[in-house]
mmCIF file of C-alpha atoms in Angstrom:
data_model
loop_
_atom_site.group_PDB
_atom_site.id
_atom_site.type_symbol
_atom_site.label_atom_id
_atom_site.label_comp_id
_atom_site.label_asym_id
_atom_site.label_seq_id
_atom_site.Cartn_x
_atom_site.Cartn_y
_atom_site.Cartn_z
ATOM 1 C CA MET A 1 295.757 -76.882 263.056
ATOM 2 C CA THR A 2 293.104 -75.386 261.187
ATOM 3 C CA LEU A 3 292.802 -71.205 260.628
ATOM 4 C CA ARG A 4 289.653 -69.511 259.646
ATOM 5 C CA ALA A 5 289.353 -66.104 257.788
ATOM 6 C CA ASN A 6 291.256 -63.546 260.266
ATOM 7 C CA GLU A 7 292.234 -65.566 262.620
ATOM 8 C CA ALA A 8 295.443 -66.204 260.603
ATOM 9 C CA THR A 9 295.991 -62.934 260.753
ATOM 10 C CA ALA A 10 295.335 -62.602 264.071
ATOM 11 C CA LEU A 11 297.561 -65.722 264.986
ATOM 12 C CA THR A 12 300.528 -64.161 263.808
ATOM 13 C CA ALA A 13 300.167 -60.814 265.751
ATOM 14 C CA VAL A 14 299.615 -63.041 268.867
ATOM 15 C CA ARG A 15 303.091 -64.705 268.445
ATOM 16 C CA ASP A 16 304.766 -61.315 267.481
ATOM 17 C CA ARG A 17 303.558 -59.964 270.876
ATOM 18 C CA ALA A 18 303.806 -63.523 272.341
ATOM 19 C CA ALA A 19 307.721 -64.240 271.348
ATOM 20 C CA LEU A 20 308.581 -60.621 273.786
ATOM 21 C CA ALA A 21 307.239 -62.236 276.504
ATOM 22 C CA GLY A 22 309.971 -65.726 275.439
ATOM 23 C CA GLY A 23 309.525 -68.835 277.602
ATOM 24 C CA PRO A 24 309.963 -72.674 276.565
ATOM 25 C CA PHE A 25 308.944 -71.898 273.197
ATOM 26 C CA GLY A 26 310.166 -68.712 272.452
ATOM 27 C CA GLY A 27 306.881 -67.034 273.044
ATOM 28 C CA TRP A 28 304.964 -69.913 270.615
ATOM 29 C CA GLY A 29 303.460 -71.431 274.031
ATOM 30 C CA CYS A 30 300.918 -67.684 274.845
ATOM 31 C CA ALA A 31 300.292 -67.948 271.304
ATOM 32 C CA LEU A 32 299.023 -70.981 271.350
ATOM 33 C CA MET A 33 297.190 -71.509 274.275
ATOM 34 C CA PHE A 34 295.541 -67.464 273.151
ATOM 35 C CA SER A 35 295.193 -69.154 269.725
ATOM 36 C CA LEU A 36 292.817 -71.738 270.847
ATOM 37 C CA ALA A 37 290.133 -69.063 272.356
ATOM 38 C CA LEU A 38 290.419 -67.171 268.992
ATOM 39 C CA LEU A 39 289.442 -70.562 267.297
ATOM 40 C CA ALA A 40 286.002 -70.927 269.599
ATOM 41 C CA THR A 41 285.267 -66.489 268.219
ATOM 42 C CA PRO A 42 283.833 -66.481 264.475
ATOM 43 C CA LEU A 43 286.435 -63.981 262.931
ATOM 44 C CA PRO A 44 285.453 -61.966 259.511
ATOM 45 C CA ALA A 45 285.630 -63.059 256.423
ATOM 46 C CA GLN A 46 288.557 -62.183 254.011
ATOM 47 C CA THR A 47 287.358 -61.365 251.045
ATOM 48 C CA LEU A 48 290.203 -60.986 247.997
ATOM 49 C CA VAL A 49 290.316 -59.488 244.156
ATOM 50 C CA LEU A 50 291.941 -61.398 241.913
ATOM 51 C CA PRO A 51 294.239 -59.837 239.131
ATOM 52 C CA SER A 52 290.915 -60.930 236.788
ATOM 53 C CA GLY A 53 288.550 -59.023 238.768
ATOM 54 C CA LEU A 54 287.311 -62.519 239.989
ATOM 55 C CA SER A 55 285.911 -61.926 244.227
ATOM 56 C CA VAL A 56 287.447 -64.899 246.291
ATOM 57 C CA ASP A 57 286.839 -65.543 250.227
ATOM 58 C CA PHE A 58 289.407 -67.208 252.250
ATOM 59 C CA PHE A 59 287.986 -70.033 253.728
ATOM 60 C CA ASP A 60 290.500 -71.215 255.795
ATOM 61 C CA VAL A 61 294.428 -72.709 256.536
ATOM 62 C CA ARG A 62 295.488 -75.881 257.111
ATOM 63 C CA ARG A 63 299.359 -76.546 258.840
ATOM 64 C CA GLU A 64 300.044 -80.544 258.574
ATOM 65 C CA VAL A 65 303.755 -81.574 259.619
ATOM 66 C CA VAL A 66 305.102 -84.221 257.201
ATOM 67 C CA GLY A 67 308.520 -85.333 258.798
ATOM 68 C CA ALA A 68 310.880 -82.706 258.234
ATOM 69 C CA ALA A 69 308.278 -80.678 255.748
ATOM 70 C CA VAL A 70 305.628 -78.674 256.404
ATOM 71 C CA ILE A 71 302.641 -78.005 254.247
ATOM 72 C CA TYR A 72 300.180 -75.205 254.759
ATOM 73 C CA ARG A 73 296.758 -75.763 252.758
ATOM 74 C CA PHE A 74 294.638 -71.784 252.275
ATOM 75 C CA ARG A 75 291.136 -72.589 251.050
ATOM 76 C CA TYR A 76 289.325 -70.112 249.575
ATOM 77 C CA VAL A 77 285.566 -69.692 248.148
ATOM 78 C CA ALA A 78 284.931 -68.296 244.512
ATOM 79 C CA PRO A 79 281.264 -68.875 244.165
ATOM 80 C CA ASP A 80 281.792 -67.261 240.427
ATOM 81 C CA ILE A 81 283.891 -70.221 238.842
ATOM 82 C CA GLY A 82 280.779 -72.372 238.674
ATOM 83 C CA MET A 83 278.933 -69.651 237.030
ATOM 84 C CA MET A 84 281.404 -68.930 234.966
ATOM 85 C CA GLY A 85 282.405 -72.383 233.132
ATOM 86 C CA THR A 86 285.793 -72.255 234.955
ATOM 87 C CA GLU A 87 288.211 -74.405 233.155
ATOM 88 C CA PHE A 88 291.802 -75.226 235.271
ATOM 89 C CA HIS A 89 294.229 -73.344 232.483
ATOM 90 C CA ASP A 90 291.508 -70.553 232.908
ATOM 91 C CA ILE A 91 292.160 -69.814 236.231
ATOM 92 C CA VAL A 92 295.751 -71.033 237.177
ATOM 93 C CA SER A 93 297.382 -67.591 236.668
ATOM 94 C CA GLU A 94 294.722 -66.370 239.779
ATOM 95 C CA ILE A 95 295.743 -69.707 242.695
ATOM 96 C CA GLU A 96 299.591 -68.814 241.642
ATOM 97 C CA TRP A 97 298.673 -65.244 243.061
ATOM 98 C CA LEU A 98 296.947 -66.023 245.698
ATOM 99 C CA CYS A 99 300.344 -68.252 246.889
ATOM 100 C CA SER A 100 302.369 -65.223 245.735
ATOM 101 C CA THR A 101 300.279 -62.496 247.431
ATOM 102 C CA HIS A 102 298.402 -63.977 250.055
ATOM 103 C CA ALA A 103 299.319 -67.220 251.166
ATOM 104 C CA LEU A 104 303.408 -66.904 250.851
ATOM 105 C CA PRO A 105 303.230 -63.781 253.331
ATOM 106 C CA VAL A 106 300.618 -65.358 255.824
ATOM 107 C CA VAL A 107 303.588 -68.324 256.515
ATOM 108 C CA ASP A 108 306.181 -66.163 256.646
ATOM 109 C CA ARG A 109 304.925 -64.333 259.403
ATOM 110 C CA SER A 110 302.812 -66.996 261.451
ATOM 111 C CA GLY A 111 304.977 -69.876 261.832
ATOM 112 C CA PRO A 112 307.084 -71.917 260.242
ATOM 113 C CA ARG A 113 309.177 -72.302 257.263
ATOM 114 C CA ALA A 114 306.979 -74.127 254.589
ATOM 115 C CA GLY A 115 307.929 -77.197 252.458
ATOM 116 C CA GLN A 116 304.845 -76.648 250.431
ATOM 117 C CA ILE A 117 302.181 -74.333 250.149
ATOM 118 C CA ILE A 118 298.719 -75.923 247.807
ATOM 119 C CA VAL A 119 296.247 -73.840 247.630
ATOM 120 C CA THR A 120 292.233 -74.760 246.746
ATOM 121 C CA LEU A 121 289.546 -72.503 244.898
ATOM 122 C CA MET A 122 286.201 -74.123 245.167
ATOM 123 C CA GLU A 123 282.728 -72.960 244.649
ATOM 124 C CA LYS A 124 281.633 -73.280 247.340
ATOM 125 C CA PRO A 125 282.795 -74.394 250.490
ATOM 126 C CA VAL A 126 283.516 -78.187 250.923
ATOM 127 C CA GLU A 127 284.560 -80.209 254.535
ATOM 128 C CA PHE A 128 288.747 -80.549 254.032
ATOM 129 C CA GLY A 129 288.776 -84.009 252.852
ATOM 130 C CA ALA A 130 285.400 -84.550 251.769
ATOM 131 C CA ILE A 131 284.738 -85.635 248.054
ATOM 132 C CA SER A 132 281.875 -83.925 247.134
ATOM 133 C CA PRO A 133 281.301 -83.653 242.614
ATOM 134 C CA ASP A 134 278.959 -81.087 242.185
ATOM 135 C CA VAL A 135 281.420 -79.314 243.872
ATOM 136 C CA ILE A 136 283.537 -77.342 241.160
ATOM 137 C CA GLN A 137 287.304 -77.726 242.734
ATOM 138 C CA PHE A 138 290.966 -75.972 241.843
ATOM 139 C CA PHE A 139 294.062 -77.302 243.015
ATOM 140 C CA GLU A 140 297.945 -76.326 242.872
ATOM 141 C CA ALA A 141 300.719 -77.167 245.090
ATOM 142 C CA TYR A 142 303.867 -75.036 245.184
ATOM 143 C CA SER A 143 307.032 -75.590 246.366
ATOM 144 C CA VAL A 144 308.338 -72.391 248.699
ATOM 145 C CA GLN A 145 311.991 -71.390 247.929
ATOM 146 C CA ASN A 146 314.014 -68.495 247.839
ATOM 147 C CA ASP A 147 310.921 -66.983 248.929
ATOM 148 C CA ARG A 148 309.220 -67.483 245.811
ATOM 149 C CA CYS A 149 306.276 -69.936 244.821
ATOM 150 C CA ILE A 150 307.349 -72.303 242.518
ATOM 151 C CA TRP A 151 304.907 -74.400 240.397
ATOM 152 C CA GLU A 152 304.876 -78.563 241.568
ATOM 153 C CA ALA A 153 303.283 -80.660 239.086
ATOM 154 C CA PHE A 154 300.666 -83.053 241.409
#
């Protein structure tokens, strides 16, 4: 499942309202049907300002289930990383901040408990899974333990 911009926040609100109705899926059935309608409706992008002052736009989030693990991939567009000559060591603390202050709270409110969160910063939008050597991208993976993002080496 892929959600863009504020759709993740909208899904949380829908799920919370749908849970009141109950049902065999604890409200998730209604939330799923309504969220499918949301996916067809473009919503405004969410811009975040990182501690360094760099602005990033939330691009999308993907949820994958691999065995018993639930993996969330949060992707952000940061056009200025291409102009700054940014290296990984310059941006790693910003990626961790995104995991802790944006991705983790969204996951906690909107779906099954995360086993892992992967954060991507990209210079410009790239189709998920596409190879694009001309676009600067940084990736970092975190396990979720005790409501914290814990860095994992790829």
